[in-house]
């Protein structure tokens, strides 16, 4: 390309820069996601290392009759759920960054993109299932009398799962059409 290509009044290089920025942001979020997973694991470890002070704090806050050990184990399980969501979030962010890279390179219908979007769909399903588990555990914690943040299922999250699988089919069909077009030229 010798000069900027006009696309609806916008310079194509600006769009490429925007996609590159998005790709980098997604890769940065993937690193931050792993850091949060490590923090969740350290939190769980801390509940073991500092169990006595933690239990004493809960007794002061909720009274001597509170099921303190049950509360501590439920908090550990919530920490474990937080750590376990790292993998499916990673399986969303990294393929999305790779998809953005293929778009930046002018190959949105790269055959690998259909697989990437399918991976994202399965990861979104895993996230939704972990969210339901988190909601059930939150309700269990609430029954002990502990302060909890409210929970409700994410309708948008559940809708995103089939959307991802449909988009994967669209990308697969686009890749086939792109290959057919290459064969005719």
Coordinates of N, CA and C in Angstrom, one line a residue:
X1 N 0.9 -1.2 0.0 CA 0.0 0.0 0.0 C 0.9 1.2 0.0
X2 N 0.7 2.1 -0.9 CA 1.5 3.3 -1.0 C 1.0 4.5 -0.2
X3 N -0.2 4.5 0.2 CA -0.7 5.6 1.0 C -1.9 5.2 1.8
X4 N -2.5 6.1 2.5 CA -3.6 5.7 3.4 C -4.8 5.4 2.5
X5 N -5.5 4.4 3.0 CA -6.8 4.0 2.3 C -7.9 4.6 3.0
X6 N -8.8 5.3 2.3 CA -9.9 5.9 2.9 C -11.0 4.9 3.1
X7 N -11.5 4.9 4.3 CA -12.7 4.0 4.6 C -13.7 4.8 5.4
X8 N -14.7 5.3 4.7 CA -15.7 6.1 5.3 C -15.2 7.3 6.0
X9 N -14.2 8.0 5.4 CA -13.6 9.2 6.0 C -12.6 9.0 7.0
X10 N -12.3 7.7 7.3 CA -11.2 7.4 8.3 C -10.0 6.8 7.6
X11 N -8.9 7.1 8.2 CA -7.6 6.6 7.7 C -7.5 5.1 8.2
X12 N -7.2 4.2 7.3 CA -7.0 2.8 7.6 C -6.0 2.6 8.7
X13 N -4.9 3.4 8.6 CA -3.8 3.3 9.6 C -4.4 3.6 11.0
X14 N -5.3 4.5 11.2 CA -5.9 4.8 12.5 C -6.6 3.5 13.0
X15 N -7.4 2.9 12.1 CA -8.1 1.7 12.5 C -7.1 0.6 12.9
X16 N -6.0 0.4 12.1 CA -5.0 -0.6 12.5 C -4.4 -0.2 13.8
X17 N -4.1 1.0 14.1 CA -3.5 1.4 15.4 C -4.5 1.1 16.5
X18 N -5.8 1.3 16.3 CA -6.8 1.0 17.3 C -6.8 -0.5 17.6
X19 N -6.8 -1.3 16.5 CA -6.8 -2.7 16.7 C -5.6 -3.2 17.4
X20 N -4.4 -2.6 17.1 CA -3.2 -3.0 17.7 C -3.2 -2.6 19.2
X21 N -3.8 -1.4 19.5 CA -3.9 -1.0 20.9 C -4.9 -2.0 21.7
X22 N -6.0 -2.4 21.0 CA -6.9 -3.4 21.7 C -6.2 -4.7 21.9
X23 N -5.4 -5.1 20.9 CA -4.7 -6.4 21.1 C -3.7 -6.3 22.3
X24 N -3.0 -5.2 22.4 CA -2.1 -5.1 23.5 C -2.9 -5.0 24.9
X25 N -4.0 -4.3 24.9 CA -4.8 -4.2 26.1 C -5.3 -5.6 26.5
X26 N -5.7 -6.4 25.5 CA -6.1 -7.8 25.9 C -5.0 -8.6 26.4
X27 N -3.8 -8.5 25.9 CA -2.7 -9.2 26.4 C -2.3 -8.7 27.8
X28 N -2.4 -7.4 28.0 CA -2.2 -6.9 29.4 C -3.2 -7.4 30.4
X29 N -4.5 -7.4 30.0 CA -5.5 -8.0 30.8 C -5.3 -9.4 31.2
X30 N -4.7 -10.2 30.2 CA -4.4 -11.6 30.5 C -3.3 -11.7 31.6
X31 N -2.4 -10.8 31.5 CA -1.3 -10.8 32.6 C -1.9 -10.4 33.9
X32 N -2.8 -9.4 33.9 CA -3.4 -9.0 35.2 C -4.3 -10.1 35.7
X33 N -5.0 -10.8 34.8 CA -5.9 -11.9 35.3 C -5.0 -13.0 36.0
X34 N -3.9 -13.3 35.5 CA -3.0 -14.3 36.2 C -2.6 -13.7 37.5
X35 N -2.2 -12.5 37.6 CA -1.8 -11.8 38.8 C -3.0 -11.9 39.9
X36 N -4.2 -11.7 39.4 CA -5.3 -11.8 40.3 C -5.5 -13.2 40.8
X37 N -5.3 -14.2 39.9 CA -5.4 -15.6 40.4 C -4.3 -15.9 41.4
X38 N -3.1 -15.4 41.2 CA -2.1 -15.6 42.2 C -2.5 -15.0 43.6
X39 N -3.1 -13.8 43.5 CA -3.5 -13.1 44.7 C -4.6 -13.9 45.4
X40 N -5.5 -14.5 44.6 CA -6.6 -15.3 45.3 C -5.9 -16.5 46.0
X41 N -4.9 -17.2 45.4 CA -4.3 -18.3 46.0 C -3.5 -17.9 47.3
X42 N -2.9 -16.7 47.2 CA -2.2 -16.2 48.4 C -3.2 -15.9 49.5
X43 N -4.4 -15.4 49.1 CA -5.4 -15.1 50.1 C -5.8 -16.4 50.8
X44 N -6.0 -17.5 50.0 CA -6.4 -18.7 50.6 C -5.3 -19.2 51.6
X45 N -4.1 -19.1 51.1 CA -2.9 -19.5 52.0 C -3.0 -18.7 53.3
X46 N -3.2 -17.4 53.1 CA -3.3 -16.5 54.3 C -4.4 -16.9 55.3
X47 N -5.5 -17.5 54.8 CA -6.5 -17.9 55.7 C -6.1 -19.1 56.6
X48 N -5.1 -19.9 56.0 CA -4.5 -21.0 56.8 C -3.5 -20.5 57.8
X49 N -2.6 -19.6 57.2 CA -1.5 -19.1 58.0 C -1.9 -18.2 59.2
X50 N -3.0 -17.5 59.0 CA -3.5 -16.5 60.0 C -4.9 -16.9 60.4
X51 N -5.2 -18.2 60.5 CA -6.5 -18.7 60.9 C -6.9 -18.2 62.2
X52 N -6.1 -18.2 63.2 CA -6.5 -17.8 64.6 C -6.9 -16.3 64.6
X53 N -6.0 -15.4 64.1 CA -6.5 -14.0 64.1 C -7.8 -13.8 63.3
X54 N -7.9 -14.5 62.2 CA -9.1 -14.4 61.3 C -10.3 -14.8 62.1
X55 N -10.2 -16.0 62.8 CA -11.3 -16.5 63.6 C -11.6 -15.5 64.7
X56 N -10.6 -15.0 65.4 CA -10.9 -14.0 66.5 C -11.6 -12.8 65.9
X57 N -11.2 -12.3 64.8 CA -11.9 -11.2 64.2 C -13.4 -11.5 63.9
X58 N -13.6 -12.7 63.3 CA -15.0 -13.1 63.0 C -15.8 -13.2 64.3
X59 N -15.2 -13.7 65.4 CA -15.9 -13.9 66.7 C -16.3 -12.5 67.2
X60 N -15.3 -11.6 67.1 CA -15.6 -10.2 67.6 C -16.8 -9.6 66.8
X61 N -16.8 -9.8 65.5 CA -17.8 -9.2 64.6 C -19.1 -9.8 64.8
X62 N -19.2 -11.2 64.8 CA -20.4 -11.9 64.7 C -20.8 -12.6 66.0
X63 N -20.0 -12.5 67.0 CA -20.3 -13.1 68.3 C -19.8 -14.5 68.5
X64 N -19.7 -15.0 69.7 CA -19.1 -16.3 70.0 C -19.9 -17.4 69.5
X65 N -21.2 -17.2 69.3 CA -22.1 -18.3 68.8 C -22.0 -18.5 67.3
X66 N -21.3 -17.6 66.6 CA -21.2 -17.7 65.1 C -20.4 -18.9 64.7
X67 N -20.8 -19.6 63.6 CA -20.1 -20.8 63.1 C -18.8 -20.3 62.4
X68 N -17.8 -19.9 63.2 CA -16.6 -19.3 62.7 C -15.9 -20.2 61.7
X69 N -15.6 -21.5 62.1 CA -14.9 -22.4 61.2 C -15.6 -22.6 59.9
X70 N -16.9 -22.7 60.0 CA -17.7 -22.8 58.7 C -17.5 -21.6 57.9
X71 N -17.6 -20.4 58.5 CA -17.4 -19.2 57.7 C -16.0 -19.2 57.1
X72 N -15.0 -19.6 57.8 CA -13.6 -19.6 57.3 C -13.5 -20.5 56.1
X73 N -14.1 -21.7 56.2 CA -14.0 -22.7 55.1 C -14.8 -22.2 53.9
X74 N -15.9 -21.5 54.1 CA -16.7 -21.0 53.0 C -15.9 -19.8 52.3
X75 N -15.2 -19.0 53.1 CA -14.4 -18.0 52.5 C -13.3 -18.6 51.7
X76 N -12.7 -19.7 52.2 CA -11.7 -20.4 51.4 C -12.2 -20.9 50.1
X77 N -13.4 -21.4 50.1 CA -14.1 -21.9 48.9 C -14.3 -20.8 47.9
X78 N -14.8 -19.6 48.4 CA -15.0 -18.5 47.5 C -13.6 -18.1 46.9
X79 N -12.6 -18.1 47.7 CA -11.2 -17.8 47.2 C -10.8 -18.8 46.1
X80 N -11.1 -20.1 46.3 CA -10.8 -21.1 45.3 C -11.6 -20.9 44.0
X81 N -12.9 -20.5 44.2 CA -13.7 -20.2 43.0 C -13.1 -19.0 42.2
X82 N -12.6 -18.0 43.0 CA -12.0 -16.8 42.4 C -10.8 -17.2 41.6
X83 N -10.0 -18.1 42.2 CA -8.7 -18.6 41.5 C -9.1 -19.4 40.3
X84 N -10.1 -20.2 40.4 CA -10.5 -21.1 39.3 C -11.0 -20.4 38.1
X85 N -11.5 -19.2 38.2 CA -12.1 -18.5 37.1 C -11.0 -17.9 36.2
X86 N -9.7 -17.9 36.7 CA -8.6 -17.4 36.0 C -8.4 -18.1 34.6
X87 N -8.5 -19.5 34.7 CA -8.2 -20.2 33.4 C -9.3 -19.9 32.3
X88 N -10.6 -19.9 32.6 CA -11.5 -19.6 31.5 C -11.4 -18.1 31.1
X89 N -11.1 -17.2 32.0 CA -10.9 -15.8 31.6 C -9.7 -15.8 30.6
X90 N -8.6 -16.5 31.0 CA -7.5 -16.5 30.1 C -7.8 -17.1 28.7
X91 N -8.7 -18.1 28.7 CA -9.1 -18.7 27.4 C -10.1 -17.8 26.7
X92 N -10.5 -16.7 27.2 CA -11.2 -15.7 26.5 C -10.3 -14.6 26.0
X93 N -9.4 -14.1 26.9 CA -8.6 -13.0 26.5 C -7.5 -13.3 25.5
X94 N -6.8 -14.4 25.6 CA -5.7 -14.7 24.7 C -6.2 -15.0 23.3
X95 N -7.2 -15.9 23.1 CA -7.8 -16.1 21.7 C -8.3 -14.8 21.1
X96 N -8.9 -13.9 22.0 CA -9.5 -12.7 21.5 C -8.3 -11.8 21.0
X97 N -7.2 -11.8 21.7 CA -6.0 -11.0 21.3 C -5.5 -11.5 20.0
X98 N -5.4 -12.9 19.8 CA -5.0 -13.5 18.6 C -5.9 -13.2 17.4
X99 N -7.2 -13.1 17.7 CA -8.2 -12.8 16.7 C -8.0 -11.3 16.3
X100 N -7.7 -10.4 17.2 CA -7.5 -9.0 16.9 C -6.2 -8.9 16.0
X101 N -5.2 -9.7 16.3 CA -3.9 -9.7 15.6 C -4.2 -10.1 14.1
X102 N -5.1 -11.1 13.9 CA -5.4 -11.5 12.5 C -6.2 -10.5 11.8
X103 N -7.0 -9.7 12.5 CA -7.8 -8.6 11.9 C -6.8 -7.5 11.5
X104 N -5.9 -7.2 12.4 CA -4.8 -6.2 12.1 C -4.0 -6.6 10.9
X105 N -3.8 -7.8 10.7 CA -3.0 -8.3 9.6 C -3.8 -8.4 8.3
X106 N -5.1 -8.1 8.4 CA -6.0 -8.1 7.2 C -6.6 -9.5 6.9
X107 N -6.6 -10.4 7.9 CA -7.0 -11.7 7.7 C -8.1 -12.1 8.7
X108 N -9.2 -11.4 8.7 CA -10.3 -11.7 9.7 C -10.9 -13.1 9.6
X109 N -10.9 -13.6 8.4 CA -11.4 -14.9 8.2 C -10.4 -16.0 8.1
X110 N -9.3 -15.8 8.9 CA -8.3 -16.8 9.1 C -9.0 -18.1 9.6
X111 N -8.8 -19.3 9.1 CA -9.5 -20.4 9.6 C -9.3 -20.7 11.1
X112 N -8.2 -20.2 11.7 CA -8.0 -20.4 13.1 C -9.0 -19.6 13.9
X113 N -9.5 -18.5 13.4 CA -10.4 -17.7 14.2 C -11.7 -18.4 14.6
X114 N -12.2 -19.3 13.8 CA -13.4 -20.0 14.1 C -13.1 -20.8 15.4
X115 N -11.9 -21.5 15.4 CA -11.5 -22.2 16.6 C -11.4 -21.3 17.8
X116 N -10.8 -20.2 17.6 CA -10.6 -19.2 18.7 C -11.9 -18.8 19.3
X117 N -12.9 -18.5 18.5 CA -14.2 -18.1 19.0 C -14.9 -19.2 19.6
X118 N -14.7 -20.5 19.2 CA -15.3 -21.6 19.8 C -14.7 -21.8 21.2
X119 N -13.4 -21.6 21.3 CA -12.7 -21.7 22.6 C -13.3 -20.6 23.6
X120 N -13.5 -19.4 23.0 CA -14.1 -18.4 23.8 C -15.5 -18.8 24.3
X121 N -16.3 -19.4 23.5 CA -17.6 -19.8 23.8 C -17.6 -20.8 25.0
X122 N -16.7 -21.8 24.9 CA -16.6 -22.8 26.0 C -16.1 -22.1 27.3
X123 N -15.2 -21.2 27.1 CA -14.7 -20.5 28.3 C -15.8 -19.6 29.0
X124 N -16.6 -19.0 28.1 CA -17.7 -18.2 28.7 C -18.7 -19.1 29.4
X125 N -18.9 -20.3 28.9 CA -19.8 -21.3 29.5 C -19.2 -21.7 30.9
X126 N -17.9 -21.9 31.0 CA -17.3 -22.3 32.2 C -17.4 -21.1 33.2
X127 N -17.2 -19.9 32.8 CA -17.4 -18.7 33.6 C -18.8 -18.7 34.2
X128 N -19.8 -18.9 33.4 CA -21.1 -18.8 33.9 C -21.4 -19.9 34.9
X129 N -20.9 -21.1 34.7 CA -21.1 -22.2 35.6 C -20.4 -21.9 36.9
X130 N -19.2 -21.3 36.9 CA -18.5 -20.9 38.1 C -19.2 -19.8 38.8
X131 N -19.9 -19.0 38.0 CA -20.7 -17.9 38.6 C -21.9 -18.5 39.4
X132 N -22.5 -19.5 38.8 CA -23.6 -20.1 39.6 C -23.1 -20.8 40.8
X133 N -22.0 -21.5 40.8 CA -21.4 -22.1 42.0 C -21.1 -21.0 43.0
X134 N -20.6 -19.9 42.6 CA -20.3 -18.7 43.5 C -21.6 -18.2 44.1
X135 N -22.7 -18.2 43.3 CA -23.9 -17.7 43.9 C -24.5 -18.7 44.9
X136 N -24.3 -20.0 44.7 CA -24.8 -21.0 45.7 C -24.0 -20.8 46.9
X137 N -22.7 -20.7 46.8 CA -21.8 -20.6 48.0 C -22.1 -19.3 48.7
X138 N -22.4 -18.2 48.0 CA -22.7 -16.9 48.6 C -24.0 -17.1 49.5
X139 N -24.9 -17.8 48.9 CA -26.2 -18.1 49.7 C -25.9 -18.9 51.0
X140 N -25.0 -19.9 50.8 CA -24.6 -20.7 52.0 C -23.9 -19.8 53.1
X141 N -23.0 -18.9 52.6 CA -22.3 -18.0 53.6 C -23.4 -17.1 54.2
X142 N -24.3 -16.6 53.5 CA -25.4 -15.7 54.1 C -26.1 -16.4 55.2
X143 N -26.3 -17.7 55.0 CA -27.1 -18.5 56.0 C -26.3 -18.5 57.4
X144 N -25.0 -18.3 57.4 CA -24.3 -18.3 58.6 C -24.4 -17.0 59.4
X145 N -25.0 -16.0 58.7 CA -25.2 -14.7 59.3 C -24.1 -13.7 58.9
X146 N -23.2 -14.2 58.1 CA -22.1 -13.3 57.6 C -22.6 -12.3 56.6
X147 N -21.9 -11.1 56.6 CA -22.2 -10.1 55.6 C -21.7 -10.6 54.2
X148 N -22.6 -10.6 53.3 CA -22.2 -11.0 51.9 C -22.7 -9.9 50.9
X149 N -22.1 -9.9 49.8 CA -22.5 -9.1 48.7 C -23.6 -9.9 47.9
X150 N -24.7 -9.3 47.5 CA -25.8 -10.0 46.8 C -25.3 -10.6 45.5
X151 N -26.0 -11.7 45.1 CA -25.7 -12.3 43.9 C -26.9 -12.5 43.0
X152 N -26.8 -12.4 41.7 CA -27.8 -12.8 40.8 C -27.2 -13.3 39.5
X153 N -27.8 -14.2 38.8 CA -27.2 -14.7 37.6 C -27.1 -13.6 36.6
X154 N -26.2 -13.8 35.7 CA -25.9 -12.8 34.6 C -26.6 -13.2 33.4
X155 N -27.7 -12.6 33.0 CA -28.5 -12.9 31.8 C -27.6 -12.6 30.6
X156 N -26.9 -11.5 30.6 CA -26.0 -11.1 29.5 C -24.9 -12.2 29.4
X157 N -24.4 -12.7 30.5 CA -23.3 -13.7 30.4 C -23.8 -15.0 29.8
X158 N -25.1 -15.4 30.1 CA -25.6 -16.6 29.6 C -25.9 -16.4 28.1
X159 N -26.4 -15.2 27.7 CA -26.7 -15.0 26.3 C -25.4 -15.0 25.5
X160 N -24.3 -14.5 26.1 CA -23.0 -14.5 25.3 C -22.5 -15.9 24.9
X161 N -22.9 -16.9 25.7 CA -22.4 -18.2 25.3 C -22.9 -18.7 24.0
X162 N -24.2 -18.8 23.7 CA -24.6 -19.2 22.3 C -24.2 -18.2 21.3
X163 N -24.1 -16.9 21.6 CA -23.6 -15.9 20.6 C -22.2 -16.3 20.2
X164 N -21.4 -16.6 21.1 CA -20.0 -17.0 20.7 C -20.0 -18.2 19.8
X165 N -20.8 -19.2 20.1 CA -20.8 -20.4 19.2 C -21.4 -20.1 17.8
X166 N -22.4 -19.2 17.8 CA -22.9 -18.8 16.5 C -21.8 -18.0 15.7
X167 N -21.1 -17.1 16.4 CA -20.1 -16.4 15.7 C -19.0 -17.3 15.2
X168 N -18.7 -18.3 16.0 CA -17.7 -19.3 15.5 C -18.1 -19.9 14.2
X169 N -19.4 -20.2 14.0 CA -19.9 -20.7 12.8 C -19.8 -19.7 11.6
X170 N -20.0 -18.4 12.0 CA -19.9 -17.4 11.0 C -18.5 -17.3 10.5
X171 N -17.5 -17.3 11.5 CA -16.1 -17.2 11.1 C -15.7 -18.4 10.3
X172 N -16.2 -19.6 10.6 CA -15.9 -20.8 9.8 C -16.4 -20.7 8.4
X173 N -17.7 -20.2 8.2 CA -18.3 -20.0 6.9 C -17.5 -18.9 6.2
X174 N -17.1 -17.8 6.8 CA -16.3 -16.8 6.2 C -15.0 -17.3 5.7
X175 N -14.3 -18.2 6.5 CA -13.1 -18.8 6.1 C -13.2 -19.6 4.9
X176 N -14.3 -20.4 4.8 CA -14.6 -21.2 3.6 C -14.8 -20.3 2.4
X177 N -15.6 -19.3 2.5 CA -15.8 -18.4 1.4 C -14.6 -17.7 1.0
X178 N -13.7 -17.3 2.0 CA -12.5 -16.6 1.7 C -11.6 -17.6 0.9
X179 N -11.5 -18.9 1.3 CA -10.7 -19.9 0.6 C -11.2 -20.1 -0.8
X180 N -12.6 -20.2 -1.0 CA -13.2 -20.3 -2.3 C -12.8 -19.1 -3.2
X181 N -12.9 -17.9 -2.6 CA -12.5 -16.7 -3.4 C -11.1 -16.8 -3.8
X182 N -10.2 -17.2 -2.9 CA -8.8 -17.3 -3.3 C -8.6 -18.3 -4.4
X183 N -9.4 -19.4 -4.4 CA -9.2 -20.4 -5.4 C -9.7 -19.9 -6.8
X184 N -10.6 -19.0 -6.8 CA -11.2 -18.5 -8.1 C -10.4 -17.4 -8.7
X185 N -9.5 -16.8 -7.9 CA -8.7 -15.6 -8.5 C -7.5 -16.1 -9.2

